[in-house]
């Protein structure tokens, strides 16, 4: 009997670990977000269930699971139920190439970055399907917004990421991390600050986080594309949103913030710390700013982020070439 | 051109300022009162449902059953049931008849306090009109904010009964005894 | 594949169907409300959308109609006061005042001076509370979740103060024909004196967090410009008119009570847009603080309710009168006709929100859906007041 190939074993273990951790991260993030929001607003946030309300998200999740799955009249059943699944499944794949520590990576491919970018593009499909299939006008408007937004913001995101991979000469996340050093001045953020800014802004846009949460703008579209979803249908969208946040923050950490590098503490701890810091920033941003308008959102993208990203990329390419000659 | 650039910078700076404000409040202590464990401190001035003010004897209302409050109430939530004139016993009737024969005015033996003072809290708008129009000041608002019930009938009170219960004169009837919640904050 | 065209059976009620008749080809007809996060109550707006652009919008009212005017016909004047607290939960005391003022005018009743000052103080405090409510809710409309909590933090303080003399926190019925129900006690006055500097110190934070924020500025600057002409045509008053540069404030234009003795400015803005209205309200809060400060200093001792104040059975003398006060949303008017009978013959209430809302159909035309929400919010609508 042949032994199972080590690579396969690794992927299976990794996938299980990812599935578990996505669930956990989702729960913890919901708690963190509500807690942070509460404290910003000078109230305690969830408090009663469990110590400091820690069990609250779990109870909410159980409640969501227990809820009736409701489909509106005239909705397309297949597409309607496909959408939340489609929102959630690709996210699991996005975790595969993330280098949490040195060698601590589920799938070591040299095109890891490409894989993430490609699969994160699928999210927009689920938004579109959800909005369209639910036979709801708000849903439709939300879906239309979502598609325009996702398509637009993917470009600067891609360009800013490319700038880093130009410098590193690789699309392998682990490789990019390895090239960075222990201290903050050895990180890519020092050489590519503009790309980092662009990346963060477009990441907010990509993940539909406030102030760019237009597809679900509640004061305009009630809940946008997931207006009609109840129970776990909504739960999956919700989970996918948080998982997506983790992915974009992890990628940012790997690309710009030196990944697992850091003094004293072991690598994975540093990685998690950096990701958490970025997530906290995203949470703070959400609870501080008003929502931008849809056309302004696109203006920010096409008039500011895109030209800046292109210029940044060109400059980077120029310097990289220069460095080669030198 | 330079002005524009400066504007852009100040615009972006305004975003930072916003974050600074939320960060400050994030670290500041919370202002919420965790309700079931703690109550707010200003219940005293709050108008809860009505109650009858007792006269000197506990459990006996000051009210003289004049009906002014019921008349004044915009929402018709008060009904004052006067005491029936007690049917005179034969001896009393006889004594009365004798007195009448002597040309004396009959003494009014009817107690003034109401038999029942029905109050429908569901209709009450807590305006205070009844209170202000009571000639003897027999009505007052309680500070009872935490009154809750399972049915409409839980809010139909007989205030005479409530007063008696409060004074501990009769066995406490749960349906008509609103406990005044104590504030502890 | 399900499409949106075969849903005729779901195509809505009379209003939508009527609206749909003249809708453009391929346009989407959307009901904003009666239950919708940004309408703050049960306002319904039918809009015709081309993409995200609003071709037409039509507010539909009546979901919160409670017949206050009819109820006035079956109650005596004094019995009607509690109703006035319920017309507009934002600025209940303004409404109290309008009706009480009209009844006093008709009955020729003099209000003790102290009562007048108490009315000014409480009414202005209530205005601050109302503006804070608007501010928070408006920011919520624009997608910022935190400001409303800060606003409510402050508003809570105002409500705590108002609770002392009035006994309630939202739907006050505090004014009486001929004065007010209760004097301000020492605790209340101390709290007001503490509140004034404290709230002054909060205003810069509001500015930092929100007013100066670039996203907010972009959201409300140049949005929903209302020409003075339009304002006049629709009878818009209050911050809506002042935001368009019309210097009209009942406190100054038709002075009542002790306002002529008080020194305050009526803020106006020439911006005409949502920003103008926003600024006007923010400045009004500061001005209200000034008014309260002065009124506290000038308040004499004395009675708070005139001797022999009308009982519930009081009959309003025959005649008719109109009395207007400046509410948080504009001119609150009460037109009272009495035939000398037990009940007032007819009461007409002028709700500023109604006129301000009627602007919406015209102003929102051609804007984006998100802007429509921003405009709707900037009008500061309190739906119960509109329907009455
Ligand atoms: S408070 Fe007003 S509504 Fe309530 S019983 Fe008294 S008069 Fe009637
Ligand atoms: S409470 Fe006052 S007004 Fe009402 S019946 Fe009794 S004495 Fe008369």
PDB file of N, CA and C in Angstrom, chain A residues 37 39-43 73-77 79 131-142 145 210-211 213-214 218-223 286-296, chain C residues 1-4 7 9-10 28-33 35-38 49 51-52 139-147 149-150 153 202 209-210 213 215-216 218-219 223 368-371 373:
ATOM      1  N   UNK A  37     -17.261  48.171  18.691  1.00  0.00           N
ATOM      2  CA  UNK A  37     -18.306  49.142  18.373  1.00  0.00           C
ATOM      3  C   UNK A  37     -18.940  49.644  19.659  1.00  0.00           C
ATOM      4  N   UNK A  39     -17.663  49.779  22.682  1.00  0.00           N
ATOM      5  CA  UNK A  39     -16.798  50.658  23.445  1.00  0.00           C
ATOM      6  C   UNK A  39     -16.626  52.003  22.770  1.00  0.00           C
ATOM      7  N   UNK A  40     -16.569  52.005  21.444  1.00  0.00           N
ATOM      8  CA  UNK A  40     -16.492  53.296  20.757  1.00  0.00           C
ATOM      9  C   UNK A  40     -17.719  54.118  21.098  1.00  0.00           C
ATOM     10  N   UNK A  41     -18.847  53.458  21.133  1.00  0.00           N
ATOM     11  CA  UNK A  41     -20.088  54.175  21.404  1.00  0.00           C
ATOM     12  C   UNK A  41     -20.374  54.277  22.895  1.00  0.00           C
ATOM     13  N   UNK A  42     -19.402  53.955  23.675  1.00  0.00           N
ATOM     14  CA  UNK A  42     -19.473  54.125  25.128  1.00  0.00           C
ATOM     15  C   UNK A  42     -20.536  53.245  25.781  1.00  0.00           C
ATOM     16  N   UNK A  43     -20.687  52.063  25.239  1.00  0.00           N
ATOM     17  CA  UNK A  43     -21.537  51.074  25.888  1.00  0.00           C
ATOM     18  C   UNK A  43     -20.773  49.770  25.925  1.00  0.00           C
ATOM     19  N   UNK A  73     -41.455  34.727  -2.708  1.00  0.00           N
ATOM     20  CA  UNK A  73     -42.243  34.288  -3.859  1.00  0.00           C
ATOM     21  C   UNK A  73     -41.585  34.776  -5.140  1.00  0.00           C
ATOM     22  N   UNK A  74     -41.556  33.927  -6.120  1.00  0.00           N
ATOM     23  CA  UNK A  74     -41.025  34.330  -7.420  1.00  0.00           C
ATOM     24  C   UNK A  74     -39.516  34.315  -7.489  1.00  0.00           C
ATOM     25  N   UNK A  75     -38.858  33.853  -6.424  1.00  0.00           N
ATOM     26  CA  UNK A  75     -37.403  33.799  -6.469  1.00  0.00           C
ATOM     27  C   UNK A  75     -36.961  32.537  -7.212  1.00  0.00           C
ATOM     28  N   UNK A  76     -35.758  32.564  -7.687  1.00  0.00           N
ATOM     29  CA  UNK A  76     -35.206  31.420  -8.409  1.00  0.00           C
ATOM     30  C   UNK A  76     -34.553  30.499  -7.377  1.00  0.00           C
ATOM     31  N   UNK A  77     -35.163  29.336  -7.119  1.00  0.00           N
ATOM     32  CA  UNK A  77     -34.690  28.554  -5.968  1.00  0.00           C
ATOM     33  C   UNK A  77     -33.223  28.138  -6.072  1.00  0.00           C
ATOM     34  N   UNK A  79     -30.615  29.368  -7.861  1.00  0.00           N
ATOM     35  CA  UNK A  79     -29.648  30.461  -7.740  1.00  0.00           C
ATOM     36  C   UNK A  79     -29.710  31.078  -6.355  1.00  0.00           C
ATOM     37  N   UNK A 131     -28.597  38.923  -5.282  1.00  0.00           N
ATOM     38  CA  UNK A 131     -29.458  40.061  -5.563  1.00  0.00           C
ATOM     39  C   UNK A 131     -30.469  39.753  -6.648  1.00  0.00           C
ATOM     40  N   UNK A 132     -30.019  39.079  -7.663  1.00  0.00           N
ATOM     41  CA  UNK A 132     -30.892  38.825  -8.794  1.00  0.00           C
ATOM     42  C   UNK A 132     -31.939  37.772  -8.460  1.00  0.00           C
ATOM     43  N   UNK A 133     -31.511  36.698  -7.821  1.00  0.00           N
ATOM     44  CA  UNK A 133     -32.406  35.571  -7.637  1.00  0.00           C
ATOM     45  C   UNK A 133     -33.449  35.836  -6.558  1.00  0.00           C
ATOM     46  N   UNK A 134     -33.234  36.815  -5.698  1.00  0.00           N
ATOM     47  CA  UNK A 134     -34.186  36.949  -4.600  1.00  0.00           C
ATOM     48  C   UNK A 134     -35.423  37.741  -4.992  1.00  0.00           C
ATOM     49  N   UNK A 135     -35.511  38.163  -6.221  1.00  0.00           N
ATOM     50  CA  UNK A 135     -36.734  38.804  -6.702  1.00  0.00           C
ATOM     51  C   UNK A 135     -37.133  39.970  -5.803  1.00  0.00           C
ATOM     52  N   UNK A 136     -36.174  40.800  -5.558  1.00  0.00           N
ATOM     53  CA  UNK A 136     -36.413  41.929  -4.684  1.00  0.00           C
ATOM     54  C   UNK A 136     -35.708  43.130  -5.280  1.00  0.00           C
ATOM     55  N   UNK A 137     -36.425  44.239  -5.302  1.00  0.00           N
ATOM     56  CA  UNK A 137     -35.850  45.395  -5.987  1.00  0.00           C
ATOM     57  C   UNK A 137     -34.623  45.933  -5.259  1.00  0.00           C
ATOM     58  N   UNK A 138     -34.695  45.917  -3.948  1.00  0.00           N
ATOM     59  CA  UNK A 138     -33.519  46.366  -3.198  1.00  0.00           C
ATOM     60  C   UNK A 138     -32.343  45.440  -3.473  1.00  0.00           C
ATOM     61  N   UNK A 139     -32.653  44.141  -3.514  1.00  0.00           N
ATOM     62  CA  UNK A 139     -31.617  43.164  -3.794  1.00  0.00           C
ATOM     63  C   UNK A 139     -30.974  43.424  -5.138  1.00  0.00           C
ATOM     64  N   UNK A 140     -31.810  43.709  -6.116  1.00  0.00           N
ATOM     65  CA  UNK A 140     -31.302  43.950  -7.465  1.00  0.00           C
ATOM     66  C   UNK A 140     -30.390  45.170  -7.487  1.00  0.00           C
ATOM     67  N   UNK A 141     -30.841  46.232  -6.835  1.00  0.00           N
ATOM     68  CA  UNK A 141     -30.014  47.442  -6.799  1.00  0.00           C
ATOM     69  C   UNK A 141     -28.696  47.162  -6.086  1.00  0.00           C
ATOM     70  N   UNK A 142     -28.808  46.406  -4.998  1.00  0.00           N
ATOM     71  CA  UNK A 142     -27.598  46.075  -4.255  1.00  0.00           C
ATOM     72  C   UNK A 142     -26.637  45.264  -5.099  1.00  0.00           C
ATOM     73  N   UNK A 145     -24.922  47.432  -7.652  1.00  0.00           N
ATOM     74  CA  UNK A 145     -23.853  48.195  -7.011  1.00  0.00           C
ATOM     75  C   UNK A 145     -22.656  47.305  -6.716  1.00  0.00           C
ATOM     76  N   UNK A 210     -17.759  49.028   5.482  1.00  0.00           N
ATOM     77  CA  UNK A 210     -17.977  50.463   5.589  1.00  0.00           C
ATOM     78  C   UNK A 210     -16.622  51.155   5.578  1.00  0.00           C
ATOM     79  N   UNK A 211     -16.459  52.313   5.022  1.00  0.00           N
ATOM     80  CA  UNK A 211     -17.489  53.158   4.405  1.00  0.00           C
ATOM     81  C   UNK A 211     -17.850  52.765   2.972  1.00  0.00           C
ATOM     82  N   UNK A 213     -19.646  50.062   2.110  1.00  0.00           N
ATOM     83  CA  UNK A 213     -20.572  48.934   2.158  1.00  0.00           C
ATOM     84  C   UNK A 213     -21.839  49.202   1.357  1.00  0.00           C
ATOM     85  N   UNK A 214     -21.655  49.706   0.160  1.00  0.00           N
ATOM     86  CA  UNK A 214     -22.827  50.123  -0.606  1.00  0.00           C
ATOM     87  C   UNK A 214     -23.770  49.007  -1.030  1.00  0.00           C
ATOM     88  N   UNK A 218     -27.666  49.993   4.398  1.00  0.00           N
ATOM     89  CA  UNK A 218     -28.947  49.718   5.036  1.00  0.00           C
ATOM     90  C   UNK A 218     -29.901  50.898   5.001  1.00  0.00           C
ATOM     91  N   UNK A 219     -29.374  52.116   5.016  1.00  0.00           N
ATOM     92  CA  UNK A 219     -30.315  53.224   5.041  1.00  0.00           C
ATOM     93  C   UNK A 219     -30.906  53.489   3.659  1.00  0.00           C
ATOM     94  N   UNK A 220     -30.281  52.944   2.642  1.00  0.00           N
ATOM     95  CA  UNK A 220     -30.843  53.142   1.311  1.00  0.00           C
ATOM     96  C   UNK A 220     -31.540  51.888   0.825  1.00  0.00           C
ATOM     97  N   UNK A 221     -30.846  50.760   0.941  1.00  0.00           N
ATOM     98  CA  UNK A 221     -31.349  49.534   0.322  1.00  0.00           C
ATOM     99  C   UNK A 221     -31.787  48.509   1.359  1.00  0.00           C
ATOM    100  N   UNK A 222     -32.176  48.941   2.510  1.00  0.00           N
ATOM    101  CA  UNK A 222     -32.504  48.062   3.638  1.00  0.00           C
ATOM    102  C   UNK A 222     -31.365  47.093   3.936  1.00  0.00           C
ATOM    103  N   UNK A 223     -31.195  46.020   3.156  1.00  0.00           N
ATOM    104  CA  UNK A 223     -29.995  45.220   3.395  1.00  0.00           C
ATOM    105  C   UNK A 223     -29.326  44.856   2.082  1.00  0.00           C
ATOM    106  N   UNK A 286     -14.996  51.396  10.178  1.00  0.00           N
ATOM    107  CA  UNK A 286     -16.421  51.202   9.959  1.00  0.00           C
ATOM    108  C   UNK A 286     -17.251  52.009  10.947  1.00  0.00           C
ATOM    109  N   UNK A 287     -16.793  52.067  12.184  1.00  0.00           N
ATOM    110  CA  UNK A 287     -17.618  52.726  13.196  1.00  0.00           C
ATOM    111  C   UNK A 287     -17.311  54.207  13.318  1.00  0.00           C
ATOM    112  N   UNK A 288     -16.494  54.720  12.416  1.00  0.00           N
ATOM    113  CA  UNK A 288     -16.182  56.146  12.494  1.00  0.00           C
ATOM    114  C   UNK A 288     -16.792  56.945  11.367  1.00  0.00           C
ATOM    115  N   UNK A 289     -16.769  56.395  10.162  1.00  0.00           N
ATOM    116  CA  UNK A 289     -17.102  57.225   9.014  1.00  0.00           C
ATOM    117  C   UNK A 289     -18.512  57.000   8.502  1.00  0.00           C
ATOM    118  N   UNK A 290     -19.054  58.046   7.878  1.00  0.00           N
ATOM    119  CA  UNK A 290     -20.292  57.844   7.120  1.00  0.00           C
ATOM    120  C   UNK A 290     -19.986  57.057   5.839  1.00  0.00           C
ATOM    121  N   UNK A 291     -21.036  56.618   5.217  1.00  0.00           N
ATOM    122  CA  UNK A 291     -20.874  55.846   3.985  1.00  0.00           C
ATOM    123  C   UNK A 291     -20.708  56.801   2.809  1.00  0.00           C
ATOM    124  N   UNK A 292     -19.850  56.434   1.885  1.00  0.00           N
ATOM    125  CA  UNK A 292     -19.707  57.280   0.702  1.00  0.00           C
ATOM    126  C   UNK A 292     -20.856  56.983  -0.250  1.00  0.00           C
ATOM    127  N   UNK A 293     -21.031  57.886  -1.183  1.00  0.00           N
ATOM    128  CA  UNK A 293     -22.100  57.685  -2.150  1.00  0.00           C
ATOM    129  C   UNK A 293     -21.575  56.813  -3.276  1.00  0.00           C
ATOM    130  N   UNK A 294     -22.483  56.219  -4.024  1.00  0.00           N
ATOM    131  CA  UNK A 294     -22.037  55.248  -4.993  1.00  0.00           C
ATOM    132  C   UNK A 294     -21.140  55.852  -6.063  1.00  0.00           C
ATOM    133  N   UNK A 295     -21.550  56.996  -6.595  1.00  0.00           N
ATOM    134  CA  UNK A 295     -20.721  57.576  -7.648  1.00  0.00           C
ATOM    135  C   UNK A 295     -19.390  58.069  -7.092  1.00  0.00           C
ATOM    136  N   UNK A 296     -19.412  58.522  -5.851  1.00  0.00           N
ATOM    137  CA  UNK A 296     -18.150  58.956  -5.234  1.00  0.00           C
ATOM    138  C   UNK A 296     -17.206  57.778  -5.065  1.00  0.00           C
TER     139      UNK A 296
ATOM    140  N   UNK C   1     -36.662  31.123 -16.039  1.00  0.00           N
ATOM    141  CA  UNK C   1     -36.045  32.212 -15.286  1.00  0.00           C
ATOM    142  C   UNK C   1     -37.107  33.219 -14.881  1.00  0.00           C
ATOM    143  N   UNK C   2     -37.113  33.496 -13.614  1.00  0.00           N
ATOM    144  CA  UNK C   2     -38.089  34.479 -13.160  1.00  0.00           C
ATOM    145  C   UNK C   2     -37.644  35.861 -13.585  1.00  0.00           C
ATOM    146  N   UNK C   3     -38.585  36.635 -14.025  1.00  0.00           N
ATOM    147  CA  UNK C   3     -38.239  37.998 -14.378  1.00  0.00           C
ATOM    148  C   UNK C   3     -39.076  38.934 -13.547  1.00  0.00           C
ATOM    149  N   UNK C   4     -38.777  40.181 -13.650  1.00  0.00           N
ATOM    150  CA  UNK C   4     -39.491  41.152 -12.841  1.00  0.00           C
ATOM    151  C   UNK C   4     -40.751  41.623 -13.522  1.00  0.00           C
ATOM    152  N   UNK C   7     -44.800  40.060 -12.467  1.00  0.00           N
ATOM    153  CA  UNK C   7     -45.247  40.142 -11.085  1.00  0.00           C
ATOM    154  C   UNK C   7     -46.429  41.073 -10.922  1.00  0.00           C
ATOM    155  N   UNK C   9     -49.376  40.636 -10.191  1.00  0.00           N
ATOM    156  CA  UNK C   9     -50.201  40.397  -9.020  1.00  0.00           C
ATOM    157  C   UNK C   9     -49.599  41.021  -7.763  1.00  0.00           C
ATOM    158  N   UNK C  10     -48.326  41.353  -7.845  1.00  0.00           N
ATOM    159  CA  UNK C  10     -47.674  41.958  -6.687  1.00  0.00           C
ATOM    160  C   UNK C  10     -47.496  43.456  -6.873  1.00  0.00           C
ATOM    161  N   UNK C  28     -37.759  51.353 -12.868  1.00  0.00           N
ATOM    162  CA  UNK C  28     -38.105  50.543 -11.708  1.00  0.00           C
ATOM    163  C   UNK C  28     -38.920  51.394 -10.738  1.00  0.00           C
ATOM    164  N   UNK C  29     -40.030  50.835 -10.307  1.00  0.00           N
ATOM    165  CA  UNK C  29     -40.808  51.571  -9.302  1.00  0.00           C
ATOM    166  C   UNK C  29     -40.559  50.956  -7.947  1.00  0.00           C
ATOM    167  N   UNK C  30     -40.106  51.765  -7.053  1.00  0.00           N
ATOM    168  CA  UNK C  30     -39.657  51.247  -5.767  1.00  0.00           C
ATOM    169  C   UNK C  30     -40.418  51.950  -4.646  1.00  0.00           C
ATOM    170  N   UNK C  31     -40.884  51.149  -3.714  1.00  0.00           N
ATOM    171  CA  UNK C  31     -41.538  51.711  -2.537  1.00  0.00           C
ATOM    172  C   UNK C  31     -40.500  51.876  -1.453  1.00  0.00           C
ATOM    173  N   UNK C  32     -40.182  53.109  -1.133  1.00  0.00           N
ATOM    174  CA  UNK C  32     -39.336  53.319   0.046  1.00  0.00           C
ATOM    175  C   UNK C  32     -40.299  53.449   1.215  1.00  0.00           C
ATOM    176  N   UNK C  33     -40.400  52.475   2.010  1.00  0.00           N
ATOM    177  CA  UNK C  33     -41.351  52.533   3.100  1.00  0.00           C
ATOM    178  C   UNK C  33     -42.605  51.754   2.760  1.00  0.00           C
ATOM    179  N   UNK C  35     -42.203  50.669   5.716  1.00  0.00           N
ATOM    180  CA  UNK C  35     -41.140  50.254   6.629  1.00  0.00           C
ATOM    181  C   UNK C  35     -39.810  50.300   5.893  1.00  0.00           C
ATOM    182  N   UNK C  36     -39.017  51.243   6.263  1.00  0.00           N
ATOM    183  CA  UNK C  36     -37.720  51.373   5.619  1.00  0.00           C
ATOM    184  C   UNK C  36     -36.780  52.039   6.613  1.00  0.00           C
ATOM    185  N   UNK C  37     -35.543  51.593   6.656  1.00  0.00           N
ATOM    186  CA  UNK C  37     -34.660  52.106   7.706  1.00  0.00           C
ATOM    187  C   UNK C  37     -34.475  53.607   7.704  1.00  0.00           C
ATOM    188  N   UNK C  38     -34.644  54.248   6.576  1.00  0.00           N
ATOM    189  CA  UNK C  38     -34.282  55.660   6.571  1.00  0.00           C
ATOM    190  C   UNK C  38     -35.486  56.581   6.615  1.00  0.00           C
ATOM    191  N   UNK C  49     -37.291  54.789 -10.487  1.00  0.00           N
ATOM    192  CA  UNK C  49     -35.839  54.783 -10.618  1.00  0.00           C
ATOM    193  C   UNK C  49     -35.419  54.401 -12.027  1.00  0.00           C
ATOM    194  N   UNK C  51     -32.060  53.192 -13.208  1.00  0.00           N
ATOM    195  CA  UNK C  51     -30.781  52.864 -12.583  1.00  0.00           C
ATOM    196  C   UNK C  51     -30.845  53.337 -11.152  1.00  0.00           C
ATOM    197  N   UNK C  52     -29.908  54.195 -10.787  1.00  0.00           N
ATOM    198  CA  UNK C  52     -29.969  54.735  -9.433  1.00  0.00           C
ATOM    199  C   UNK C  52     -30.558  56.135  -9.422  1.00  0.00           C
ATOM    200  N   UNK C 139     -27.107  61.112  10.575  1.00  0.00           N
ATOM    201  CA  UNK C 139     -25.823  60.451  10.360  1.00  0.00           C
ATOM    202  C   UNK C 139     -26.019  58.955  10.150  1.00  0.00           C
ATOM    203  N   UNK C 140     -27.011  58.426  10.815  1.00  0.00           N
ATOM    204  CA  UNK C 140     -27.328  57.017  10.620  1.00  0.00           C
ATOM    205  C   UNK C 140     -27.790  56.788   9.181  1.00  0.00           C
ATOM    206  N   UNK C 141     -28.579  57.716   8.682  1.00  0.00           N
ATOM    207  CA  UNK C 141     -29.011  57.649   7.283  1.00  0.00           C
ATOM    208  C   UNK C 141     -27.820  57.662   6.355  1.00  0.00           C
ATOM    209  N   UNK C 142     -26.829  58.442   6.726  1.00  0.00           N
ATOM    210  CA  UNK C 142     -25.667  58.570   5.866  1.00  0.00           C
ATOM    211  C   UNK C 142     -24.654  57.461   6.137  1.00  0.00           C
ATOM    212  N   UNK C 143     -25.002  56.534   6.993  1.00  0.00           N
ATOM    213  CA  UNK C 143     -24.165  55.360   7.169  1.00  0.00           C
ATOM    214  C   UNK C 143     -23.145  55.439   8.276  1.00  0.00           C
ATOM    215  N   UNK C 144     -23.209  56.469   9.113  1.00  0.00           N
ATOM    216  CA  UNK C 144     -22.294  56.521  10.254  1.00  0.00           C
ATOM    217  C   UNK C 144     -23.058  56.079  11.491  1.00  0.00           C
ATOM    218  N   UNK C 145     -22.555  55.059  12.143  1.00  0.00           N
ATOM    219  CA  UNK C 145     -23.347  54.455  13.211  1.00  0.00           C
ATOM    220  C   UNK C 145     -23.050  55.056  14.578  1.00  0.00           C
ATOM    221  N   UNK C 146     -21.891  55.619  14.724  1.00  0.00           N
ATOM    222  CA  UNK C 146     -21.483  56.044  16.055  1.00  0.00           C
ATOM    223  C   UNK C 146     -22.089  57.372  16.507  1.00  0.00           C
ATOM    224  N   UNK C 147     -22.198  58.375  15.620  1.00  0.00           N
ATOM    225  CA  UNK C 147     -22.662  59.685  16.116  1.00  0.00           C
ATOM    226  C   UNK C 147     -23.971  59.614  16.878  1.00  0.00           C
ATOM    227  N   UNK C 149     -25.004  57.542  18.893  1.00  0.00           N
ATOM    228  CA  UNK C 149     -24.802  57.165  20.283  1.00  0.00           C
ATOM    229  C   UNK C 149     -24.274  58.344  21.095  1.00  0.00           C
ATOM    230  N   UNK C 150     -23.363  59.096  20.494  1.00  0.00           N
ATOM    231  CA  UNK C 150     -22.865  60.279  21.188  1.00  0.00           C
ATOM    232  C   UNK C 150     -23.988  61.293  21.365  1.00  0.00           C
ATOM    233  N   UNK C 153     -26.178  60.257  24.091  1.00  0.00           N
ATOM    234  CA  UNK C 153     -25.515  60.481  25.362  1.00  0.00           C
ATOM    235  C   UNK C 153     -25.865  61.877  25.878  1.00  0.00           C
ATOM    236  N   UNK C 202     -18.940  69.772  24.135  1.00  0.00           N
ATOM    237  CA  UNK C 202     -19.134  68.627  23.249  1.00  0.00           C
ATOM    238  C   UNK C 202     -19.188  69.042  21.781  1.00  0.00           C
ATOM    239  N   UNK C 209     -15.619  65.018  14.626  1.00  0.00           N
ATOM    240  CA  UNK C 209     -15.994  63.676  14.207  1.00  0.00           C
ATOM    241  C   UNK C 209     -16.806  63.697  12.927  1.00  0.00           C
ATOM    242  N   UNK C 210     -17.698  64.668  12.815  1.00  0.00           N
ATOM    243  CA  UNK C 210     -18.647  64.591  11.714  1.00  0.00           C
ATOM    244  C   UNK C 210     -18.606  65.798  10.790  1.00  0.00           C
ATOM    245  N   UNK C 213     -15.723  66.064   8.590  1.00  0.00           N
ATOM    246  CA  UNK C 213     -15.314  64.842   7.903  1.00  0.00           C
ATOM    247  C   UNK C 213     -15.539  64.966   6.398  1.00  0.00           C
ATOM    248  N   UNK C 215     -15.892  62.782   4.081  1.00  0.00           N
ATOM    249  CA  UNK C 215     -16.926  61.932   3.485  1.00  0.00           C
ATOM    250  C   UNK C 215     -18.298  62.566   3.686  1.00  0.00           C
ATOM    251  N   UNK C 216     -18.535  63.057   4.895  1.00  0.00           N
ATOM    252  CA  UNK C 216     -19.821  63.694   5.152  1.00  0.00           C
ATOM    253  C   UNK C 216     -19.974  64.932   4.296  1.00  0.00           C
ATOM    254  N   UNK C 218     -18.735  65.598   1.462  1.00  0.00           N
ATOM    255  CA  UNK C 218     -19.044  65.226   0.077  1.00  0.00           C
ATOM    256  C   UNK C 218     -20.476  64.716  -0.048  1.00  0.00           C
ATOM    257  N   UNK C 219     -20.957  64.115   1.036  1.00  0.00           N
ATOM    258  CA  UNK C 219     -22.309  63.576   0.954  1.00  0.00           C
ATOM    259  C   UNK C 219     -23.377  64.665   0.977  1.00  0.00           C
ATOM    260  N   UNK C 223     -26.029  68.999  -2.254  1.00  0.00           N
ATOM    261  CA  UNK C 223     -27.107  68.035  -2.440  1.00  0.00           C
ATOM    262  C   UNK C 223     -28.423  68.660  -2.035  1.00  0.00           C
ATOM    263  N   UNK C 368     -29.643  60.955  -7.107  1.00  0.00           N
ATOM    264  CA  UNK C 368     -29.397  59.533  -6.946  1.00  0.00           C
ATOM    265  C   UNK C 368     -30.126  59.070  -5.700  1.00  0.00           C
ATOM    266  N   UNK C 369     -30.385  57.790  -5.649  1.00  0.00           N
ATOM    267  CA  UNK C 369     -31.128  57.235  -4.512  1.00  0.00           C
ATOM    268  C   UNK C 369     -30.472  57.622  -3.183  1.00  0.00           C
ATOM    269  N   UNK C 370     -29.147  57.498  -3.142  1.00  0.00           N
ATOM    270  CA  UNK C 370     -28.442  57.814  -1.892  1.00  0.00           C
ATOM    271  C   UNK C 370     -28.635  59.274  -1.529  1.00  0.00           C
ATOM    272  N   UNK C 371     -28.662  60.145  -2.551  1.00  0.00           N
ATOM    273  CA  UNK C 371     -28.880  61.563  -2.275  1.00  0.00           C
ATOM    274  C   UNK C 371     -30.283  61.809  -1.775  1.00  0.00           C
ATOM    275  N   UNK C 373     -32.012  59.932   0.019  1.00  0.00           N
ATOM    276  CA  UNK C 373     -32.019  59.626   1.453  1.00  0.00           C
ATOM    277  C   UNK C 373     -31.389  60.781   2.231  1.00  0.00           C
TER     278      UNK C 373
END
